[in-house]
Short mmCIF file of C-alpha atoms in Angstrom, two decimals:
data_model
loop_
_atom_site.label_atom_id
_atom_site.label_comp_id
_atom_site.label_asym_id
_atom_site.label_seq_id
_atom_site.Cartn_x
_atom_site.Cartn_y
_atom_site.Cartn_z
CA MET S 1234 6.42 105.50 -93.43
CA ILE S 1235 6.37 102.74 -96.05
CA GLU S 1236 4.15 102.39 -99.39
CA ILE S 1237 3.81 100.76 -102.82
CA THR S 1238 2.85 103.12 -105.54
CA ASP S 1239 2.53 102.87 -109.19
CA GLN S 1240 3.28 106.92 -109.38
CA PRO S 1241 7.11 108.22 -109.91
CA LEU S 1242 8.89 108.37 -106.59
CA ASP S 1243 9.93 111.73 -105.07
CA PRO S 1244 13.34 111.24 -102.87
CA ALA S 1245 13.29 114.51 -101.56
CA ARG S 1246 9.38 113.85 -100.03
CA VAL S 1247 10.59 110.44 -98.52
CA THR S 1248 13.68 111.76 -97.33
CA ASN S 1249 12.22 114.51 -95.35
CA LEU S 1250 9.91 112.00 -93.66
CA VAL S 1251 12.86 111.12 -91.49
CA ARG S 1252 14.28 114.29 -91.04
CA ARG S 1253 14.28 115.61 -87.01
CA ASP S 1254 16.44 117.81 -85.38
CA GLY S 1255 17.83 115.06 -82.98
CA ASN S 1256 19.06 113.28 -85.70
CA GLY S 1257 22.61 114.02 -87.44
CA ALA S 1258 22.89 111.61 -89.84
CA VAL S 1259 19.97 110.87 -92.89
CA VAL S 1260 21.25 108.31 -95.36
CA THR S 1261 19.23 107.53 -98.45
CA PHE S 1262 19.14 104.65 -101.12
CA LEU S 1263 17.75 105.47 -104.53
CA GLY S 1264 17.57 101.88 -106.67
CA THR S 1265 17.51 103.16 -110.23
CA THR S 1266 16.96 100.98 -113.17
CA ARG S 1267 19.74 100.04 -114.98
CA ASP S 1268 20.32 99.87 -118.81
CA HIS S 1269 21.86 96.77 -119.53
CA PHE S 1270 22.23 92.94 -118.31
CA GLU S 1271 24.65 90.76 -119.48
CA GLY S 1272 25.57 92.74 -122.61
CA LYS S 1273 21.51 93.07 -123.36
CA ARG S 1274 19.93 96.65 -123.68
CA VAL S 1275 16.89 96.71 -121.45
CA LEU S 1276 14.20 98.96 -122.64
CA ARG S 1277 12.02 99.15 -119.15
CA LEU S 1278 11.00 97.28 -116.33
CA GLU S 1279 7.54 95.98 -115.01
CA TYR S 1280 7.35 95.37 -111.30
CA GLU S 1281 4.58 93.32 -109.91
CA ALA S 1282 3.64 93.19 -106.08
CA TYR S 1283 1.73 90.84 -103.87
CA TYR S 1284 0.40 93.82 -101.98
CA ASP S 1285 -0.94 92.81 -98.62
CA MET S 1286 1.67 90.57 -98.03
CA ALA S 1287 4.75 93.19 -99.25
CA LEU S 1288 3.44 95.95 -97.07
CA LYS S 1289 3.40 93.40 -94.21
CA LYS S 1290 6.78 92.67 -94.49
CA LEU S 1291 8.03 96.09 -94.90
CA GLU S 1292 6.71 96.83 -91.86
CA GLU S 1293 8.53 93.86 -90.22
CA ILE S 1294 11.77 95.51 -91.67
CA CYS S 1295 11.28 98.51 -89.90
CA ARG S 1296 10.79 97.00 -86.62
CA GLU S 1297 13.72 94.69 -87.30
CA MET S 1298 15.80 98.16 -87.49
CA GLN S 1299 14.47 99.05 -84.29
CA GLN S 1300 15.40 96.37 -82.78
CA GLU S 1301 18.94 95.38 -84.15
CA PHE S 1302 20.21 99.29 -84.36
CA GLY S 1303 17.93 101.41 -82.38
CA VAL S 1304 16.45 102.92 -85.71
CA GLU S 1305 12.86 104.43 -85.47
CA ASP S 1306 12.99 107.08 -88.62
CA VAL S 1307 12.73 104.65 -91.34
CA ALA S 1308 10.48 105.42 -94.64
CA ILE S 1309 10.37 102.89 -97.49
CA SER S 1310 8.65 103.40 -100.84
CA HIS S 1311 8.46 100.98 -103.44
CA ARG S 1312 7.21 101.53 -107.06
CA THR S 1313 5.38 98.93 -109.21
CA GLY S 1314 4.08 98.88 -112.72
CA LEU S 1315 6.14 100.14 -115.96
CA VAL S 1316 9.28 101.63 -114.73
CA ASP S 1317 11.68 103.15 -117.45
CA ILE S 1318 15.27 102.83 -117.55
CA GLY S 1319 16.62 105.49 -115.22
CA GLN S 1320 13.92 105.83 -113.03
CA ILE S 1321 13.62 105.12 -109.27
CA SER S 1322 11.91 101.93 -108.16
CA LEU S 1323 13.10 102.00 -104.74
CA ILE S 1324 13.77 104.35 -101.89
CA VAL S 1325 14.67 103.73 -98.85
CA ALA S 1326 15.79 106.96 -96.33
CA VAL S 1327 17.13 106.24 -92.49
CA ALA S 1328 17.56 108.79 -90.03
CA ALA S 1329 19.52 108.67 -86.72
CA PRO S 1330 21.34 110.78 -84.19
CA HIS S 1331 24.78 109.18 -85.54
CA ARG S 1332 25.84 108.33 -89.04
CA LYS S 1333 27.25 104.73 -88.42
CA GLU S 1334 23.51 103.13 -87.62
CA ALA S 1335 22.17 105.20 -90.50
CA PHE S 1336 24.39 103.95 -93.03
CA TYR S 1337 23.87 100.21 -91.54
CA ALA S 1338 20.17 100.29 -91.25
CA CYS S 1339 19.96 101.63 -94.74
CA HIS S 1340 21.90 99.17 -96.25
CA LYS S 1341 20.21 96.26 -94.41
CA VAL S 1342 16.84 97.74 -95.17
CA VAL S 1343 17.76 97.52 -98.86
CA ASP S 1344 19.29 93.61 -98.36
CA ARG S 1345 16.11 92.78 -96.41
CA VAL S 1346 13.74 94.27 -99.28
CA LYS S 1347 15.32 92.25 -101.58
CA GLU S 1348 15.15 88.79 -99.24
CA ILE S 1349 11.44 88.81 -98.33
CA VAL S 1350 9.56 91.25 -99.39
CA PRO S 1351 7.44 89.40 -102.67
CA ILE S 1352 7.90 92.09 -105.49
CA TRP S 1353 8.93 90.83 -108.85
CA LYS S 1354 10.79 92.63 -111.37
CA LYS S 1355 10.69 91.84 -115.12
CA GLU S 1356 13.35 92.78 -117.36
CA VAL S 1357 11.71 93.73 -120.99
CA TYR S 1358 14.85 93.73 -123.87
CA GLU S 1359 14.34 94.22 -127.23
CA ASP S 1360 13.82 90.73 -128.23
CA GLY S 1361 12.14 89.28 -125.06
CA SER S 1362 11.98 89.58 -121.14
CA ARG S 1363 12.89 87.73 -118.06
CA TRP S 1364 11.88 87.85 -114.64
CA VAL S 1365 14.65 88.82 -112.39
CA ALA S 1366 15.52 86.34 -109.42
CA CYS S 1367 17.67 86.68 -106.40
CA GLU S 1368 20.34 89.56 -107.56
CA ASP S 1369 20.96 87.94 -111.25
CA HIS S 1370 22.02 84.64 -110.04
CA GLU S 1371 19.60 82.86 -111.45
CA PHE S 1372 18.21 83.21 -114.48
CA SER S 1373 19.61 84.00 -117.80
CA PRO S 1374 17.68 85.39 -120.95
CA SER S 1375 18.95 83.18 -123.55
CA GLN S 1376 18.16 80.07 -121.00
CA GLY S 1377 14.57 81.08 -120.68
CA ALA S 1378 12.96 78.61 -117.81
CA ALA S 1379 16.33 77.73 -116.53
CA ALA S 1380 16.72 76.15 -113.05
CA GLU S 1381 15.71 78.50 -110.11
CA THR S 1382 17.63 78.05 -106.98
CA PRO S 1383 15.86 77.16 -103.73
CA GLY S 1384 15.44 79.47 -101.38
CA HIS S 1385 15.01 83.14 -101.12
CA MET F 1058 -11.82 71.02 -98.90
CA LYS F 1059 -11.30 73.86 -101.85
CA ILE F 1060 -7.95 75.98 -101.48
CA GLU F 1061 -7.90 78.99 -103.78
CA VAL F 1062 -4.26 79.91 -104.82
CA ARG F 1063 -2.91 82.95 -106.28
CA PHE F 1064 0.01 82.85 -108.84
CA PHE F 1065 2.36 85.97 -109.32
CA ALA F 1066 4.69 87.04 -111.83
CA LEU F 1067 7.10 84.15 -113.14
CA TYR F 1068 4.79 81.25 -112.01
CA ARG F 1069 1.63 83.19 -112.95
CA GLU F 1070 3.21 83.35 -116.57
CA ARG F 1071 3.96 79.71 -116.45
CA ALA F 1072 0.70 78.78 -114.91
CA GLY F 1073 -1.05 80.68 -117.70
CA CYS F 1074 -3.48 81.55 -114.69
CA SER F 1075 -3.34 84.18 -111.77
CA ARG F 1076 -5.47 82.08 -109.48
CA ALA F 1077 -6.82 78.55 -109.03
CA SER F 1078 -8.78 76.51 -107.12
CA LEU F 1079 -7.45 72.91 -105.55
CA ASP F 1080 -9.29 70.22 -104.05
CA LEU F 1081 -7.27 68.71 -101.25
CA PRO F 1082 -8.23 66.36 -98.46
CA ALA F 1083 -9.02 68.23 -95.09
CA GLY F 1084 -5.59 68.23 -93.05
CA ALA F 1085 -3.66 68.62 -95.82
CA THR F 1086 -0.47 70.30 -95.62
CA VAL F 1087 1.60 73.19 -97.90
CA ALA F 1088 3.68 70.37 -99.39
CA ASP F 1089 0.42 68.37 -100.28
CA LEU F 1090 -0.45 71.57 -101.93
CA THR F 1091 2.26 72.09 -103.63
CA ALA F 1092 2.47 68.13 -104.90
CA GLU F 1093 -0.77 68.85 -106.27
CA VAL F 1094 -0.02 72.27 -107.84
CA ARG F 1095 3.12 70.42 -109.85
CA ARG F 1096 0.87 67.93 -110.83
CA ARG F 1097 -1.01 70.28 -112.78
CA HIS F 1098 1.70 72.41 -113.75
CA PRO F 1099 4.55 70.48 -114.35
CA GLY F 1100 6.29 73.24 -116.16
CA LEU F 1101 5.98 75.65 -112.90
CA ALA F 1102 9.40 74.95 -111.30
CA PRO F 1103 11.85 72.38 -111.90
CA PRO F 1104 12.04 69.07 -109.23
CA GLU F 1105 14.78 70.25 -107.49
CA VAL F 1106 13.36 73.78 -106.82
CA SER F 1107 11.13 73.96 -103.86
CA ILE F 1108 8.23 76.22 -104.48
CA VAL F 1109 7.95 78.82 -101.77
CA VAL F 1110 4.01 79.33 -100.19
CA ALA F 1111 2.73 82.41 -98.42
CA VAL F 1112 -0.34 81.45 -96.07
CA ASN F 1113 -1.88 84.40 -94.77
CA THR F 1114 0.42 86.74 -96.02
CA ASP F 1115 3.45 84.91 -94.27
CA TYR F 1116 5.85 82.11 -95.57
CA ALA F 1117 4.91 78.82 -94.39
CA GLU F 1118 6.63 76.04 -93.88
CA PRO F 1119 5.98 72.56 -96.18
CA ASP F 1120 4.38 71.13 -93.09
CA THR F 1121 1.59 73.98 -92.19
CA VAL F 1122 -1.77 72.52 -92.19
CA LEU F 1123 -3.98 74.51 -94.79
CA ASN F 1124 -7.65 75.45 -94.05
CA GLU F 1125 -10.41 76.98 -96.23
CA ARG F 1126 -10.17 80.37 -96.66
CA ASP F 1127 -6.62 80.66 -95.92
CA GLU F 1128 -5.24 83.07 -98.71
CA VAL F 1129 -2.75 80.79 -100.50
CA CYS F 1130 0.23 82.18 -103.03
CA LEU F 1131 2.79 81.00 -104.69
CA ILE F 1132 5.86 83.17 -104.31
CA PRO F 1133 8.71 82.79 -106.90
CA PRO F 1134 11.72 84.16 -105.96
CA VAL F 1135 11.44 87.71 -105.13
CA SER F 1136 13.66 90.51 -107.11
CA GLY F 1137 12.22 93.84 -105.72
CA GLY F 1138 14.07 96.94 -105.30
CA MET D 605 31.78 117.04 -108.13
CA ILE D 606 32.80 118.96 -104.83
CA GLU D 607 31.97 122.36 -103.59
CA ILE D 608 32.64 124.26 -100.49
CA THR D 609 29.49 126.85 -99.92
CA ASP D 610 27.94 129.17 -97.84
CA GLN D 611 24.50 128.84 -99.33
CA PRO D 612 21.96 126.53 -98.51
CA LEU D 613 22.48 122.98 -99.87
CA ASP D 614 20.40 121.06 -102.16
CA PRO D 615 20.34 117.43 -101.89
CA ALA D 616 18.12 116.60 -105.13
CA ARG D 617 20.63 118.59 -107.21
CA VAL D 618 23.90 117.24 -105.75
CA THR D 619 22.62 113.59 -105.92
CA ASN D 620 21.19 114.27 -109.45
CA LEU D 621 24.84 115.00 -110.59
CA VAL D 622 26.01 110.91 -110.02
CA ARG D 623 22.82 109.49 -111.46
CA ARG D 624 23.60 107.60 -114.48
CA ASP D 625 21.71 104.65 -116.09
CA GLY D 626 24.65 102.12 -116.00
CA ASN D 627 24.19 103.00 -112.08
CA GLY D 628 21.52 100.81 -110.36
CA ALA D 629 22.41 102.21 -106.58
CA VAL D 630 22.76 105.74 -105.29
CA VAL D 631 23.24 106.42 -101.74
CA THR D 632 22.97 109.93 -100.18
CA PHE D 633 24.28 111.11 -96.65
CA LEU D 634 22.84 114.24 -95.25
CA GLY D 635 24.75 115.60 -92.23
CA THR D 636 22.44 117.66 -90.40
CA THR D 637 23.36 120.05 -87.26
CA ARG D 638 21.59 118.71 -84.25
CA ASP D 639 19.82 120.55 -81.53
CA HIS D 640 21.82 119.29 -78.44
CA PHE D 641 25.12 118.49 -77.15
CA GLU D 642 25.46 116.89 -73.65
CA GLY D 643 22.10 118.06 -72.78
CA LYS D 644 22.57 121.64 -73.95
CA ARG D 645 20.41 123.12 -76.46
CA VAL D 646 22.64 124.22 -79.23
CA LEU D 647 21.11 127.58 -81.16
CA ARG D 648 23.19 127.25 -84.22
CA LEU D 649 26.69 126.26 -85.77
CA GLU D 650 29.62 128.31 -87.68
CA TYR D 651 31.58 126.43 -89.92
CA GLU D 652 34.87 127.64 -90.79
CA ALA D 653 37.05 126.09 -93.90
CA TYR D 654 40.67 126.36 -94.85
CA TYR D 655 39.25 126.59 -98.28
CA ASP D 656 42.39 126.18 -100.57
CA MET D 657 43.34 122.96 -98.54
CA ALA D 658 39.82 121.61 -97.94
CA LEU D 659 38.96 121.71 -101.86
CA LYS D 660 42.17 119.79 -102.37
CA LYS D 661 41.57 117.00 -100.01
CA LEU D 662 38.04 116.65 -100.91
CA GLU D 663 39.62 115.84 -104.17
CA GLU D 664 42.02 113.32 -103.01
CA ILE D 665 39.16 111.64 -101.03
CA CYS D 666 37.40 111.56 -104.75
CA ARG D 667 40.56 109.74 -105.85
CA GLU D 668 40.50 107.30 -103.07
CA MET D 669 37.06 106.06 -103.56
CA GLN D 670 38.28 105.14 -107.28
CA GLN D 671 40.81 103.36 -106.18
CA GLU D 672 39.41 101.73 -102.99
CA PHE D 673 36.14 101.10 -104.60
CA GLY D 674 36.11 101.60 -108.24
CA VAL D 675 33.67 103.96 -107.65
CA GLU D 676 33.72 107.28 -110.18
CA ASP D 677 30.46 108.80 -109.21
CA VAL D 678 31.10 110.84 -106.16
CA ALA D 679 29.51 114.28 -105.63
CA ILE D 680 30.64 116.47 -102.22
CA SER D 681 28.95 119.53 -101.01
CA HIS D 682 29.82 121.54 -97.80
CA ARG D 683 28.38 124.28 -96.08
CA THR D 684 30.01 126.73 -94.18
CA GLY D 685 28.95 129.99 -92.37
CA LEU D 686 25.95 130.49 -90.07
CA VAL D 687 23.80 126.96 -90.21
CA ASP D 688 20.67 126.79 -88.31
CA ILE D 689 19.84 123.88 -86.38
CA GLY D 690 18.07 121.17 -88.55
CA GLN D 691 19.65 122.46 -91.69
CA ILE D 692 22.21 120.50 -93.68
CA SER D 693 25.91 121.01 -93.46
CA LEU D 694 27.29 118.08 -95.85
CA ILE D 695 26.02 116.18 -98.40
CA VAL D 696 27.97 113.22 -99.71
CA ALA D 697 26.09 111.42 -102.75
CA VAL D 698 27.47 108.04 -104.47
CA ALA D 699 25.93 106.34 -107.20
CA ALA D 700 27.71 102.42 -108.88
CA PRO D 701 26.27 99.97 -110.54
CA HIS D 702 25.50 97.82 -107.43
CA ARG D 703 24.36 98.86 -103.95
CA LYS D 704 27.61 97.57 -101.82
CA GLU D 705 30.18 99.56 -103.53
CA ALA D 706 27.68 102.61 -103.13
CA PHE D 707 27.08 102.12 -99.17
CA TYR D 708 30.65 101.13 -98.30
CA ALA D 709 31.91 104.40 -100.67
CA CYS D 710 29.90 107.14 -99.41
CA HIS D 711 30.41 105.82 -95.50
CA LYS D 712 34.23 106.24 -96.20
CA VAL D 713 33.58 109.41 -97.69
CA VAL D 714 31.75 110.75 -94.77
CA ASP D 715 34.39 109.30 -92.34
CA ARG D 716 37.50 110.66 -94.29
CA VAL D 717 35.77 114.07 -94.56
CA LYS D 718 35.64 114.28 -90.91
CA GLU D 719 39.31 112.99 -90.61
CA ILE D 720 41.21 115.08 -92.95
CA VAL D 721 39.26 118.09 -94.32
CA PRO D 722 40.34 121.24 -92.67
CA ILE D 723 36.78 122.51 -91.59
CA TRP D 724 35.64 123.57 -88.20
CA LYS D 725 32.50 123.89 -86.50
CA LYS D 726 31.67 125.99 -83.72
CA GLU D 727 28.35 125.10 -81.56
CA VAL D 728 26.37 128.05 -79.98
CA TYR D 729 24.77 127.61 -76.87
CA GLU D 730 22.32 130.36 -74.72
CA ASP D 731 25.58 130.63 -72.40
CA GLY D 732 28.72 130.20 -74.62
CA SER D 733 29.63 128.10 -77.56
CA ARG D 734 32.64 125.50 -77.97
CA TRP D 735 34.56 124.34 -81.17
CA VAL D 736 33.55 121.04 -81.62
CA ALA D 737 36.57 118.43 -82.39
CA CYS D 738 36.74 115.05 -83.63
CA GLU D 739 33.33 113.67 -83.39
CA ASP D 740 33.11 115.34 -79.72
CA HIS D 741 35.59 113.07 -78.01
CA GLU D 742 37.60 115.98 -77.13
CA PHE D 743 36.19 119.08 -75.80
CA SER D 744 33.37 119.64 -73.45
CA PRO D 745 31.81 123.12 -72.87
CA SER D 746 32.11 123.09 -69.32
CA GLN D 747 35.81 122.80 -69.40
CA GLY D 748 36.49 125.63 -71.91
CA ALA D 749 39.94 125.57 -73.02
CA ALA D 750 40.43 121.57 -72.44
CA ALA D 751 43.09 119.36 -73.56
CA GLU D 752 43.01 118.27 -77.40
CA THR D 753 43.90 114.81 -78.03
CA PRO D 754 46.74 114.85 -80.49
CA GLY D 755 46.68 113.70 -84.22
CA HIS D 756 43.42 113.54 -86.47
CA MET W 948 63.89 134.64 -93.14
CA LYS W 949 59.95 135.60 -92.65
CA ILE W 950 57.27 132.84 -92.53
CA GLU W 951 53.49 133.88 -92.82
CA VAL W 952 51.31 132.05 -90.82
CA ARG W 953 47.78 131.62 -90.81
CA PHE W 954 45.37 130.54 -87.49
CA PHE W 955 41.84 128.98 -88.03
CA ALA W 956 39.05 128.41 -85.97
CA LEU W 957 40.20 127.64 -82.29
CA TYR W 958 43.70 128.76 -82.83
CA ARG W 959 42.51 131.69 -84.31
CA GLU W 960 40.40 132.59 -81.40
CA ARG W 961 43.19 131.37 -79.03
CA ALA W 962 46.00 133.31 -80.64
CA GLY W 963 43.70 136.71 -80.96
CA CYS W 964 44.79 136.97 -84.82
CA SER W 965 44.25 134.87 -87.67
CA ARG W 966 48.02 135.67 -89.30
CA ALA W 967 51.16 135.86 -87.67
CA SER W 968 54.96 136.79 -89.15
CA LEU W 969 57.50 135.08 -87.63
CA ASP W 970 61.20 135.42 -88.12
CA LEU W 971 62.83 131.95 -88.03
CA PRO W 972 66.59 130.44 -89.00
CA ALA W 973 67.31 129.66 -92.49
CA GLY W 974 66.70 126.05 -92.64
CA ALA W 975 63.95 125.83 -89.90
CA THR W 976 61.45 123.13 -89.74
CA VAL W 977 58.01 122.81 -89.04
CA ALA W 978 58.71 121.72 -85.68
CA ASP W 979 61.03 125.15 -85.03
CA LEU W 980 58.01 126.68 -86.21
CA THR W 981 55.35 125.21 -83.78
CA ALA W 982 58.13 126.04 -81.19
CA GLU W 983 58.37 129.62 -81.75
CA VAL W 984 54.59 129.64 -82.47
CA ARG W 985 54.00 128.16 -78.71
CA ARG W 986 56.90 130.72 -76.87
CA ARG W 987 54.35 133.48 -78.35
CA HIS W 988 51.02 131.91 -77.65
CA PRO W 989 51.57 129.98 -74.66
CA GLY W 990 47.56 129.41 -74.70
CA LEU W 991 47.57 127.92 -77.90
CA ALA W 992 47.54 124.20 -76.92
CA PRO W 993 48.79 122.48 -74.12
CA PRO W 994 52.24 121.09 -74.08
CA GLU W 995 51.42 117.23 -74.62
CA VAL W 996 49.01 118.03 -77.94
CA SER W 997 50.80 118.54 -81.16
CA ILE W 998 50.17 121.24 -83.11
CA VAL W 999 49.34 120.15 -86.68
CA VAL W 1000 50.81 122.27 -89.64
CA ALA W 1001 49.55 122.53 -92.98
CA VAL W 1002 52.61 123.52 -95.64
CA ASN W 1003 51.43 124.51 -99.41
CA THR W 1004 47.78 122.84 -98.75
CA ASP W 1005 49.32 119.69 -97.54
CA TYR W 1006 49.77 118.27 -93.98
CA ALA W 1007 53.52 118.35 -93.08
CA GLU W 1008 55.54 116.33 -90.77
CA PRO W 1009 57.57 118.23 -88.02
CA ASP W 1010 60.54 117.50 -90.11
CA THR W 1011 59.56 119.59 -93.05
CA VAL W 1012 62.05 122.15 -94.10
CA LEU W 1013 60.36 125.56 -94.49
CA ASN W 1014 60.93 128.16 -97.17
CA GLU W 1015 60.06 131.97 -97.31
CA ARG W 1016 56.66 132.14 -99.35
CA ASP W 1017 55.56 128.62 -98.00
CA GLU W 1018 51.81 128.74 -97.41
CA VAL W 1019 52.07 127.82 -93.89
CA CYS W 1020 48.79 127.33 -91.62
CA LEU W 1021 48.03 125.82 -88.06
CA ILE W 1022 45.48 123.20 -88.25
CA PRO W 1023 43.17 122.62 -85.09
CA PRO W 1024 41.74 119.26 -84.92
CA VAL W 1025 38.92 119.31 -87.74
CA SER W 1026 35.15 118.61 -87.27
CA GLY W 1027 33.74 119.17 -90.53
CA GLY W 1028 30.48 117.44 -91.44
#
């Protein structure tokens, strides 16, 4: 199951989608919005998605997990729009007969979501905002339109 | 030919628009398109940064040839999750 | 938070115990009882614990995570007694500012629980039962009192 | 001295009891205790398998010296989770 929604995410619902009696291990990742960036207080986040392509890339990631780990039971739920601090922006649930595959596949799904899925996050501060990029390696709020790193 | 381009997130804000219609010669590539975009919007991305382009909901190489009615989007560095 | 209980486990409650606004990543593991072992249908499981020592070892594991990964927010909930197929026998929830530590620490906690915590699981079949040992490498139901491997 | 021993899970079922009181000489070690347990319960574990012992809720080495009132438990291979 994959979805992109502007409604609050429900970890129990997403996790239960992958549970089956043959699966002994379920690993769930929750990405939650942090309250600070380089000492600045973040007030809230705004997520924007290129929906058609994002859904397609999420489907690709699920297929990758099947090929790489033999894992079939994957659920990904991504939130868009305004998200308050401490709320969940991403849920990835993976189930497998054994824990090793479940842990590896869940971790890999999260990495891949952050690499290839066209969704963007804007942090809003008291005195400004910035589009987060590539795991915070790129922009700093003080630099404004600073250099981007090529490729992602 | 006319190519419709969509801008997202950082690029949308820097360009000041979410869509633009570009006139490109027939047989133009993704590289031709990003060159034209940079000409129109010099502040979109620094010269040393390559602008990533999606064509029909897949990442496209610079030598990809464009066609009218292609869905073309500029993809700033992603930051989902 | 650590607990050993004969009541059904609640993933949402355990997960919420580790969530904080400074933590951007929450990884939750659910261990659920599987429905088969080497082709035999498992009807239910029975868990037995040496409570005092098990609680002490769970506490030790939490301290290990602090030392090894700098991870402080760990919750472990283990069920004992009769557990039906598909139900949750173990919950491990770990939260950290970034996902890498959360994934590694959660995986490590589960490994350590299965290595050092004195809790035992008995699988009940239609025609018998067996005490599971060391990740299924040891006993087979057809052999009954087969050789144990030393050390665990 | 008298040492109280608890049996869990597989060992409890094989021994047919959950507790036993053993008479051991003063200064006896964990190894002495497991030898005595094997003498009383030959079917508890095959000779090539070492019986793991916890003393006062920690895993104990074979040369650990026991004292009266120690909490001594036999720990079959664990299988939690």
